[in-house]
Coordinates of C-alpha atoms in Angstrom, one line a residue:
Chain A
X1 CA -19.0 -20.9 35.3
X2 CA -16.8 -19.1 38.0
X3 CA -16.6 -21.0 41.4
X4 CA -15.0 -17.9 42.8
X5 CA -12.1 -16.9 44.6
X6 CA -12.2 -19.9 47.2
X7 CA -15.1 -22.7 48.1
X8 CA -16.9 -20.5 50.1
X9 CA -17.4 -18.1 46.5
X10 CA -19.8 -20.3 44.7
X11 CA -22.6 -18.8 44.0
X12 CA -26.1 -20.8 44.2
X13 CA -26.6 -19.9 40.4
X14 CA -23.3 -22.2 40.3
X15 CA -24.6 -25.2 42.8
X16 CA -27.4 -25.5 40.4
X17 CA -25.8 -25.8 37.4
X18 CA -24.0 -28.1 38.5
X19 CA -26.5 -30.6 40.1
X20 CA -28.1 -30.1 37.3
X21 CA -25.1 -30.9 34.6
X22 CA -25.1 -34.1 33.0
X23 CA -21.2 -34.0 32.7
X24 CA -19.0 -32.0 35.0
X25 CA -15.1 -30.7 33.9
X26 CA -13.2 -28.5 36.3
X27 CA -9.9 -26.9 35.0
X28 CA -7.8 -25.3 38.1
X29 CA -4.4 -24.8 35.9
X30 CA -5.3 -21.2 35.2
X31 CA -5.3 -20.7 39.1
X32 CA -2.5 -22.6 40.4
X33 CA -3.0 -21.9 44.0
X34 CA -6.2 -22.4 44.6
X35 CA -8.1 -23.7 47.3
X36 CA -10.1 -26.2 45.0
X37 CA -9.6 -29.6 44.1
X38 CA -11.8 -32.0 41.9
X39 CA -12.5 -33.6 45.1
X40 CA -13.9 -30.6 47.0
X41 CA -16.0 -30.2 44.2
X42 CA -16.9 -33.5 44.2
X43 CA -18.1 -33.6 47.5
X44 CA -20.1 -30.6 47.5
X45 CA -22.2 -31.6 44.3
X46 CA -22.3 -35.4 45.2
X47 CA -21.0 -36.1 41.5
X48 CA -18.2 -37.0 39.6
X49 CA -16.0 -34.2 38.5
X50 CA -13.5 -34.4 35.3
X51 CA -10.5 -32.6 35.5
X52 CA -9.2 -30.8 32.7
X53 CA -5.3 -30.4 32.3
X54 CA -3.9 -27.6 30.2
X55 CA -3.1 -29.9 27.4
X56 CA -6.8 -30.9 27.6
X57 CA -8.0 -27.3 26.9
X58 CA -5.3 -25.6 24.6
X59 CA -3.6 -28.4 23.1
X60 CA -6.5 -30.7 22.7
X61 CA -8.8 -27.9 21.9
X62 CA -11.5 -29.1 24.7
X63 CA -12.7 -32.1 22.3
X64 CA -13.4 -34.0 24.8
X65 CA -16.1 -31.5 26.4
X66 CA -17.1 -30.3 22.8
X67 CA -17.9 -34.0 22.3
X68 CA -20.1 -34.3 25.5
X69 CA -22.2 -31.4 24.1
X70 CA -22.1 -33.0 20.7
X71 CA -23.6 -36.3 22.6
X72 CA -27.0 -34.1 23.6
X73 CA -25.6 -33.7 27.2
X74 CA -25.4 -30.8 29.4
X75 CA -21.7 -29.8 30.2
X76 CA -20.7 -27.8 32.6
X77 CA -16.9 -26.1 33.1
X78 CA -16.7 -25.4 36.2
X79 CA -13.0 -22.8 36.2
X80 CA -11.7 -20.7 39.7
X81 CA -12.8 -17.1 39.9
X82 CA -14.6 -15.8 36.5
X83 CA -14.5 -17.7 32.9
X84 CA -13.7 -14.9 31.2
X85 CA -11.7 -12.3 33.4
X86 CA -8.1 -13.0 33.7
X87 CA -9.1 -16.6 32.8
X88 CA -9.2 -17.0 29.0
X89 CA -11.9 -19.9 27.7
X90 CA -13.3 -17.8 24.9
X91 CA -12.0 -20.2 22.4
X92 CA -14.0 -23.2 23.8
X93 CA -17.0 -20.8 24.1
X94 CA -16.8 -19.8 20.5
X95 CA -16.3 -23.5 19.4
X96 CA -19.4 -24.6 21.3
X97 CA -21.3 -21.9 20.0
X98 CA -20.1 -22.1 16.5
X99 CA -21.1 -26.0 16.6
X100 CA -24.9 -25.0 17.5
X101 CA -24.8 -25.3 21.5
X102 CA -26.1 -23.0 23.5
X103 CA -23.5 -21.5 26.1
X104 CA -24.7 -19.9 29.3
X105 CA -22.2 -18.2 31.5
X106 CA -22.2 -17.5 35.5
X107 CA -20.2 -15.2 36.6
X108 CA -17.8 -15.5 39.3
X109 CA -15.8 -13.2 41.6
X110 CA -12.2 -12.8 39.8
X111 CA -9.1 -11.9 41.8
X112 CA -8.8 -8.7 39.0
X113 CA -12.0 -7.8 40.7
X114 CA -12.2 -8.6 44.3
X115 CA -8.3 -6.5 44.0
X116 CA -10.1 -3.2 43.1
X117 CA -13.0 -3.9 45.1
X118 CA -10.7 -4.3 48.4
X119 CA -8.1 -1.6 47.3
X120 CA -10.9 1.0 48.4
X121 CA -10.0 2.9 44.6
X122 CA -12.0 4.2 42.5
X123 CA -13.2 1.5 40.2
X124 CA -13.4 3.6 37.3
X125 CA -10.3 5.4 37.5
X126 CA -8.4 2.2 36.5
X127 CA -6.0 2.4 33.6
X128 CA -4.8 -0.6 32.0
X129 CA -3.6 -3.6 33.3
X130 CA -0.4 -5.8 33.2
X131 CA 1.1 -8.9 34.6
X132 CA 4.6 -8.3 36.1
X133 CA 6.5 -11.2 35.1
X134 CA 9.9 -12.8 36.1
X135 CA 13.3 -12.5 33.8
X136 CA 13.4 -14.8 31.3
X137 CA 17.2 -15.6 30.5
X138 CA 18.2 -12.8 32.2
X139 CA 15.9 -10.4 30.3
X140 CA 13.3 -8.2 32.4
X141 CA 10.2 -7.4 30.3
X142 CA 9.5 -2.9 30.6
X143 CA 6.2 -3.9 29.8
X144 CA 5.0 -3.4 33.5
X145 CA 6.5 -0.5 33.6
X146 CA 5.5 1.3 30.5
X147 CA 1.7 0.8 31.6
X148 CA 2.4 2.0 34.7
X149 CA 4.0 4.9 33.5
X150 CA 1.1 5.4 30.9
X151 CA -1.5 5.2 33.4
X152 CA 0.0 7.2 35.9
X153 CA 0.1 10.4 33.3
X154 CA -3.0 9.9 33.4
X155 CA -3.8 10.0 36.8
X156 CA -5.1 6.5 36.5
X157 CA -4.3 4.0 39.0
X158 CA -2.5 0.3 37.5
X159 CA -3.7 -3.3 38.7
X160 CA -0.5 -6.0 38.5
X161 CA -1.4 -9.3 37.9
X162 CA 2.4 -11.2 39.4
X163 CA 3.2 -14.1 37.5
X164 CA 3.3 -18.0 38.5
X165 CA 6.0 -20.5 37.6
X166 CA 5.3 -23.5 36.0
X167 CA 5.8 -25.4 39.5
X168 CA 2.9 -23.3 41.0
X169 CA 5.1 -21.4 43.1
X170 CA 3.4 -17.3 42.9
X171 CA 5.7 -14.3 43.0
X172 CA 5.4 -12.3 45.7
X173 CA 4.3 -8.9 46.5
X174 CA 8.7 -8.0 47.5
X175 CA 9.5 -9.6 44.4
X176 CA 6.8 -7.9 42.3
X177 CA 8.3 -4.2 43.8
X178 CA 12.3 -5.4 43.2
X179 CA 11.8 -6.3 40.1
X180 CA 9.9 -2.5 39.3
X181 CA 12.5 -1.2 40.9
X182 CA 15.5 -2.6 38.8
X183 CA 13.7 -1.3 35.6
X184 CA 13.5 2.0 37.0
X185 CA 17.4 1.9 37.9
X186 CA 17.6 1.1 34.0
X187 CA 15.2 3.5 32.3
X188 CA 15.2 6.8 35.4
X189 CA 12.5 8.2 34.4
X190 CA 11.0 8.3 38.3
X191 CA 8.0 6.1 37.1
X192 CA 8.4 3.8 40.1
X193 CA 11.1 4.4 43.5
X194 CA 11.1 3.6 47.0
X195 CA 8.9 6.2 48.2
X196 CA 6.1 5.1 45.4
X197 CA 3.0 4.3 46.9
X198 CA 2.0 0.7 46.5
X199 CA -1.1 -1.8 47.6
X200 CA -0.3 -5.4 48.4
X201 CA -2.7 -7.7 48.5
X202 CA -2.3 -11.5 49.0
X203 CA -4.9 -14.6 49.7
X204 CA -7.8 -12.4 48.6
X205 CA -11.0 -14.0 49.7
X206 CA -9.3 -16.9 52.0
X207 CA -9.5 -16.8 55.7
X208 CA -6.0 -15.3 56.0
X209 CA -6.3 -12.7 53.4
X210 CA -4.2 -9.4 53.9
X211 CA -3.5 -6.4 52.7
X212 CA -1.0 -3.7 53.1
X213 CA 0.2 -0.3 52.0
X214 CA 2.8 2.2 51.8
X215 CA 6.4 3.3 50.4
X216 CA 7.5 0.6 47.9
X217 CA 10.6 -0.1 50.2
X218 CA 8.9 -0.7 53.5
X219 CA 6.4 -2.7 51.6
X220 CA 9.1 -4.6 49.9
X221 CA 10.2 -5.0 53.5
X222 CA 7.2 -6.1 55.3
X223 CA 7.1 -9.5 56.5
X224 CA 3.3 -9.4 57.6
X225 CA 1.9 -10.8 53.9
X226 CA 1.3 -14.3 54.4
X227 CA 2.2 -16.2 50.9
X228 CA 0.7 -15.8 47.3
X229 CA -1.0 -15.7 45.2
X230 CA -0.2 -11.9 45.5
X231 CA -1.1 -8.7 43.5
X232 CA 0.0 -5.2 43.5
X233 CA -1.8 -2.0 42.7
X234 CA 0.2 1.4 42.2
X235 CA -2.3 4.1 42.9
X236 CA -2.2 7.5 40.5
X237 CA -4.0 10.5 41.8
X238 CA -5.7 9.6 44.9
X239 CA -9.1 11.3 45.7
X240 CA -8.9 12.3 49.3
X241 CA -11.7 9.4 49.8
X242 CA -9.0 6.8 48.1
X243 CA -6.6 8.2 50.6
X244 CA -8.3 7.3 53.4
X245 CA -8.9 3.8 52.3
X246 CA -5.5 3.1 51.5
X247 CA -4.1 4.4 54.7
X248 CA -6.5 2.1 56.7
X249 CA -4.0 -0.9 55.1
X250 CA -0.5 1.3 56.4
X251 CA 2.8 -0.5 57.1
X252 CA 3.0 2.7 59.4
X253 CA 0.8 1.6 62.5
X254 CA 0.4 5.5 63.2
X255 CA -1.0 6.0 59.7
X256 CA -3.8 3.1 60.3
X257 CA -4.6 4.2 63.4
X258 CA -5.3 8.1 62.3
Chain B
X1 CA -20.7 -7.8 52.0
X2 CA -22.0 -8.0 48.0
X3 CA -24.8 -10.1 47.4
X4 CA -23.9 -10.0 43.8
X5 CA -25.7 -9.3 40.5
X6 CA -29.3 -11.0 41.6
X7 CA -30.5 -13.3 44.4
X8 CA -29.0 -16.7 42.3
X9 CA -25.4 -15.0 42.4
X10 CA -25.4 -15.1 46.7
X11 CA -22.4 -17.0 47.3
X12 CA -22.1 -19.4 50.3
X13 CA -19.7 -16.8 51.8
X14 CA -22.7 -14.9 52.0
X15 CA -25.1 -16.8 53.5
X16 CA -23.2 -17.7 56.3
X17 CA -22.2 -14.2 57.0
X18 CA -25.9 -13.5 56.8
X19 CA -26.9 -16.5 58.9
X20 CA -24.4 -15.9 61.8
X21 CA -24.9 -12.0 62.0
X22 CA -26.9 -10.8 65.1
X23 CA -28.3 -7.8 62.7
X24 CA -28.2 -7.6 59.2
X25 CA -29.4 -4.8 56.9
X26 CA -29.6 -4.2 53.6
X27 CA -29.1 -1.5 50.9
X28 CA -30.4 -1.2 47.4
X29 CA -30.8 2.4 46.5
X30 CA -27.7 2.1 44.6
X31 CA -28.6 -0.7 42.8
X32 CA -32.4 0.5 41.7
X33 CA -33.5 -2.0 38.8
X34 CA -32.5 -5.3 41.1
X35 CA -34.3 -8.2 41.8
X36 CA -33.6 -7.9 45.6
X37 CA -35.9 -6.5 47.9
X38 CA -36.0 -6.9 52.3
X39 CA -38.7 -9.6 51.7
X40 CA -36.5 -11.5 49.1
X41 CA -33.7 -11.4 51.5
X42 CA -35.8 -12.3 55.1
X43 CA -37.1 -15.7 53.4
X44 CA -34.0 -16.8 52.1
X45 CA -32.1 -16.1 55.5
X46 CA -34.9 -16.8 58.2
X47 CA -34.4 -13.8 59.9
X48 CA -35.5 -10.2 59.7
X49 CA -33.7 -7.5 57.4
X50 CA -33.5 -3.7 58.2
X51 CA -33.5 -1.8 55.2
X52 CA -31.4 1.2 55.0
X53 CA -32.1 3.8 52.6
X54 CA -30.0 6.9 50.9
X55 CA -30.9 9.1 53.8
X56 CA -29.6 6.8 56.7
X57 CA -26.5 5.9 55.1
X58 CA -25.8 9.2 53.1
X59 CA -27.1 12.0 55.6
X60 CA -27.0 10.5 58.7
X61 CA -23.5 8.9 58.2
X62 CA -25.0 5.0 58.7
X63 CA -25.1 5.3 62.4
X64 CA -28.1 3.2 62.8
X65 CA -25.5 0.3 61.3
X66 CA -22.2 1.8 64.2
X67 CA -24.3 2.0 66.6
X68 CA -25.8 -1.8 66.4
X69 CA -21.5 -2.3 66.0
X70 CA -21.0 -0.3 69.1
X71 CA -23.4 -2.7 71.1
X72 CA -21.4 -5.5 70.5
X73 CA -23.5 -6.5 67.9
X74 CA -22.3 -8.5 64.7
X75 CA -23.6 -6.5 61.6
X76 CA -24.1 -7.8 58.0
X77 CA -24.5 -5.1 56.0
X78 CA -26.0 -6.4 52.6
X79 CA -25.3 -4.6 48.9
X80 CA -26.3 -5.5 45.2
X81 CA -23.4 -6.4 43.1
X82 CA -20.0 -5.6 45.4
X83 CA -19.9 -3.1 48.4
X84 CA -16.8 -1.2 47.0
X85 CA -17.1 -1.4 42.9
X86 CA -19.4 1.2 41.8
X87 CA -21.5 1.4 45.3
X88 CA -19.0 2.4 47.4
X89 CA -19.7 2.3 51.1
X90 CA -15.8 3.0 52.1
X91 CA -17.0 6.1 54.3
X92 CA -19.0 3.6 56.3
X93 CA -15.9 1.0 56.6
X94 CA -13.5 3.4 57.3
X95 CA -15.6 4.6 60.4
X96 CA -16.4 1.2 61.3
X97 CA -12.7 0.6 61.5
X98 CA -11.8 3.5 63.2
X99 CA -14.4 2.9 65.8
X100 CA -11.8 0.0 66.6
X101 CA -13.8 -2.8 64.9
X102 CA -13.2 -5.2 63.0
X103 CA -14.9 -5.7 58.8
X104 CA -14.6 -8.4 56.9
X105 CA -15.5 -7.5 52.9
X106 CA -16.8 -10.9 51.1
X107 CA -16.7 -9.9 47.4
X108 CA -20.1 -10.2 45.1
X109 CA -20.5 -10.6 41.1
X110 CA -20.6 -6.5 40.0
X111 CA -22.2 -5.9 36.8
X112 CA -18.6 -4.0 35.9
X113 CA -17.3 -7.5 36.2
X114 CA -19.8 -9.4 34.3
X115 CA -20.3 -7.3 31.7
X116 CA -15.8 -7.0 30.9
X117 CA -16.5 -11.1 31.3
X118 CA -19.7 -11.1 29.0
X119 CA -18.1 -9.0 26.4
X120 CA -15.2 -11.3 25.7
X121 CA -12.6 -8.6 25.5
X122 CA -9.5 -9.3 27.4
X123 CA -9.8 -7.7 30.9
X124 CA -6.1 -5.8 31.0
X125 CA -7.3 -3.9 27.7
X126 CA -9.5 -1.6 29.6
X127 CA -9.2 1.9 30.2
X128 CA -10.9 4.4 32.1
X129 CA -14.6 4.0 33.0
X130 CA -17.0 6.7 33.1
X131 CA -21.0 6.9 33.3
X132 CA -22.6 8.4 30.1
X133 CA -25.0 10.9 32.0
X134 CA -29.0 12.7 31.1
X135 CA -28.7 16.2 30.0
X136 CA -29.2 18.3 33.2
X137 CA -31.1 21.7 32.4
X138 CA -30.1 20.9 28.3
X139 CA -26.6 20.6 28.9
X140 CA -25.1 17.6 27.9
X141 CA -22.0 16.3 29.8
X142 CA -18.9 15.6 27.0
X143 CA -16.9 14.1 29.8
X144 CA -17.5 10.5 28.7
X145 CA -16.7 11.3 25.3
X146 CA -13.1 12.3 26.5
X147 CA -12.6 9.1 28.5
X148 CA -13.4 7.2 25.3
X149 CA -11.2 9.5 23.2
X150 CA -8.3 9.1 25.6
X151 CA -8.6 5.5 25.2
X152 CA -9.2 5.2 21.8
X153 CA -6.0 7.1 21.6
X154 CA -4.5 3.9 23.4
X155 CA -6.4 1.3 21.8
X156 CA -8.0 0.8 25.2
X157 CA -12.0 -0.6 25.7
X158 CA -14.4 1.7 27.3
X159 CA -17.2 0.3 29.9
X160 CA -19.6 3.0 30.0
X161 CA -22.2 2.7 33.1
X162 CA -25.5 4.1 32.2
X163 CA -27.6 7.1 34.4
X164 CA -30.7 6.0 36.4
X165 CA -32.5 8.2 37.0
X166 CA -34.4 8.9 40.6
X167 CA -37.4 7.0 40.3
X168 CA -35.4 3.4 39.0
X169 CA -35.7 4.4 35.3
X170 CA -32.4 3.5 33.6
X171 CA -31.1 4.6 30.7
X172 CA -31.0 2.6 27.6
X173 CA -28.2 1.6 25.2
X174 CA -30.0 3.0 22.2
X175 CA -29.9 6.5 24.4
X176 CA -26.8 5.8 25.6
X177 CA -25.3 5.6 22.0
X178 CA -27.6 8.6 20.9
X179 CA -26.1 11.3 23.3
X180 CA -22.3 9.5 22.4
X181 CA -23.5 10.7 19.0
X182 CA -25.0 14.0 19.7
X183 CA -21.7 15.0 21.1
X184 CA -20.2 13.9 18.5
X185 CA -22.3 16.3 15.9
X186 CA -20.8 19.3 18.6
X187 CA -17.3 18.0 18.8
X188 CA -16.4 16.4 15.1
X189 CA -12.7 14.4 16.0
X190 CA -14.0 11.0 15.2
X191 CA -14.3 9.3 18.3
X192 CA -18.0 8.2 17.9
X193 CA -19.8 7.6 14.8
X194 CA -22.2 5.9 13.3
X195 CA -19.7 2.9 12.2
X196 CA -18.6 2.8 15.7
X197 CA -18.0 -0.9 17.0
X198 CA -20.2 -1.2 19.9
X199 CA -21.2 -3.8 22.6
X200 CA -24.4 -3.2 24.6
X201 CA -25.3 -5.5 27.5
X202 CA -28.9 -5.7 29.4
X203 CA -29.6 -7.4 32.6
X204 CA -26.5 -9.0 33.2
X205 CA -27.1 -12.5 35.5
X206 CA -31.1 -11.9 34.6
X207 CA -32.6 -15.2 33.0
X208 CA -32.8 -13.1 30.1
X209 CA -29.5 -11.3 29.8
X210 CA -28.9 -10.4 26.5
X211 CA -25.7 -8.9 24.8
X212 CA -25.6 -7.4 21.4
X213 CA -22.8 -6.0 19.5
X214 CA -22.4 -4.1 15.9
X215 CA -22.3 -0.4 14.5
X216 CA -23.8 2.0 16.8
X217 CA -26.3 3.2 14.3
X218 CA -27.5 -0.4 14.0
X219 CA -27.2 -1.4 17.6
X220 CA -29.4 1.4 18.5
X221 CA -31.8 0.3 16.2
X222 CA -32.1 -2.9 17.5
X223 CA -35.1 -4.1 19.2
X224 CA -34.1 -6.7 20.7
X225 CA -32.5 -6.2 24.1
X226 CA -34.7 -6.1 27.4
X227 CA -35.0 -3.3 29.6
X228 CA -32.5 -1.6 31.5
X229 CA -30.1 -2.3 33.5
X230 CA -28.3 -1.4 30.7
X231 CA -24.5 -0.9 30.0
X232 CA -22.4 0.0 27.3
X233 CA -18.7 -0.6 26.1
X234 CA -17.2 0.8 22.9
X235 CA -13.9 -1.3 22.7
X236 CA -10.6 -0.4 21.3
X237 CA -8.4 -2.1 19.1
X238 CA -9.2 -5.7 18.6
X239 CA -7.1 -8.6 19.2
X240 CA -8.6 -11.4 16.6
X241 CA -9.9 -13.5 19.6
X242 CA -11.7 -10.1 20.8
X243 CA -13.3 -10.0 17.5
X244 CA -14.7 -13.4 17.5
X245 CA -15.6 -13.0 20.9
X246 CA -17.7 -9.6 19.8
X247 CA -18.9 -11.0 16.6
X248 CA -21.1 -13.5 18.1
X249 CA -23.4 -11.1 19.5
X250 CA -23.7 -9.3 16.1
X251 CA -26.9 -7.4 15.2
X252 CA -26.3 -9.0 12.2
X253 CA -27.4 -12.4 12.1
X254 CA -24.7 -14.0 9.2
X255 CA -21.7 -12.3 11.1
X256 CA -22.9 -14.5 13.9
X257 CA -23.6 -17.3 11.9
X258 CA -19.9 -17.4 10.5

């Protein structure tokens, strides 16, 4: 099940399923700044809580909560956001499936989708999608860069997932831009510059959530975004509607108020 | 705020916004197969619900809602699924906000959400959306067939929402898939046959969601999937994980048994 983008996201469908669970496994590695702990959880269902490592899941294969199903008892994974949107568990759900269990899924709100839902776009008119990610020994993946490009012939409008270190530590919506920006100054082929129209968003669903639009450069240069986790949308063709919504999120203070 | 996909998927967020607002009302019109109803929503709030239908919010602009804002009033204003993700209310925030005050969105479960989660294909490998449309006066719209062409062409999935009519009737996979195919027989490039690899989802959330997957001619055969809401997504190419994913919802019951 999805818990959501913070504590305040679970859903009742979620509560219940977990009271009810006989075994309970929360995995937060997938969403390394989250707001949850096993604790929080723990607290809020009044039972104990396994946590599952990375290791546990992908290494491990998820034996030890295949064998909890294999022992007649009701399991419940409890992940941040949505199971199966940006947060890949398909492999255990196959594997439980394929060993006779029955596998019931609650959904949860996503970042992925709380990002086009506070963007004010058009949810259709999303093209594909692509996680901006740092160099690796010196090396800049175009990847980012060629679905943006892509998308934007089509008039379609491109979602960036920003990538997190092994540390935890998020990249930032400045980051995310500079990095866009040094492929363009590579490839020229005016896919992305300083007067590209970007969306920032940071801290969806928490208390001190923001976002903020604009020019890539005085994006880049705004100061008002508190801290990840981050994402970045780069609109295509805006419907006049679109327009509206991403002005109400202007750097410019004149835009916001117009 | 977005009550999400039926009354189990409020989220605490929700209820709270719900509890503490001096006036809360609530929209379904856009959502017209839901389980919600004012009733549904008064009992599990203790406290009264104005309903607002297409004409107040549509016609007359929501002012019934900016006005209650303009008293001073705290105002919850209620949606199935999400507010902004294929219900869009933006017209309402954006005067809301330029009326100087302030909105909070809190994110809901959309059945575009659930059903990229449900389906098992990776999230980033979607495309354009569109809504696959009744004939109006015999004349059958070909614009979805174009959105699935052009993403075909890219490998890309398709999630195709389906038309409801006026009075709540929703379209149905199997007609879904037979219009697909009726433009088609018109058209003749290949983008939708017969052999097609399709997924079709029904009542997403519901306790008896169902998701089945196969060749379109055999998928609209099927008999088994509950009534609409309905929704439809022809994916692209497959990743081998996608095509586990899909192949445990097959029509055909030793595909899923292998």
């Amino acid at each position: 099940m999805g818990l959501g983008l913070t504590p305040r996201y679970i859903t009742l469908a979620a509560l219940e399923a977990l009271r009810t669970s006989d075994t309970v496994f929360l995995e937060t590695y997938t969403v390394p700044l989250s707001d949850w702990s096993p604790e929080k959880l723990e607290k809020l269902i009044g039972k104990p809580v396994v946590m599952l490592t990375r290791r546990d899941l992908e290494d491990l294969g998820g034996r030890a909560l295949l064998e909890e199903l294999d022992r007649g008892r009701t399991v419940a994974l409890a992940v941040i956001g949505d199971p199966f949107i940006a947060t890949t568990h398909l492999s255990l759900k196959l594997e439980a499936i394929k060993n006779g269990h029955r596998v019931e899924t609650i959904y949860g709100v996503s970042a992925h989708c709380a990002a086009v839902s506070a963007s004010g776009l058009f949810p259709y008119k999303f093209g594909k999608s692509a996680t901006i990610v740092y160099p690796r020994d010196g090396i800049v993946s175009e990847y980012p860069y060629d679905v943006l490009k892509e998308n934007k012939e089509r008039g379609l409008h491109t979602l960036f997932y920003l990538d997190v270190l092994e540390d935890g530590r998020g990249m930032t919506v400045a980051e995310a831009i500079e990095i866009l920006l040094g492929v363009e100054e590579r490839r020229r082929e005016g896919v992305f510059t300083g007067d590209t129209l970007v969306v920032g968003l940071a801290r969806l669903g928490c208390s001190d959530e923001a976002i903020v639009s604009g020019r890539a450069s005085a994006v880049k240069r705004w100061s008002g975004l508190p801290g990840p986790p981050h994402m970045l949308i780069v609109p295509g063709n805006l419907h006049f509607m679109e327009q509206e919504s991403v002005r109400v999120y202007s750097v410019d203070a004149e835009k916001r108020r117009s």
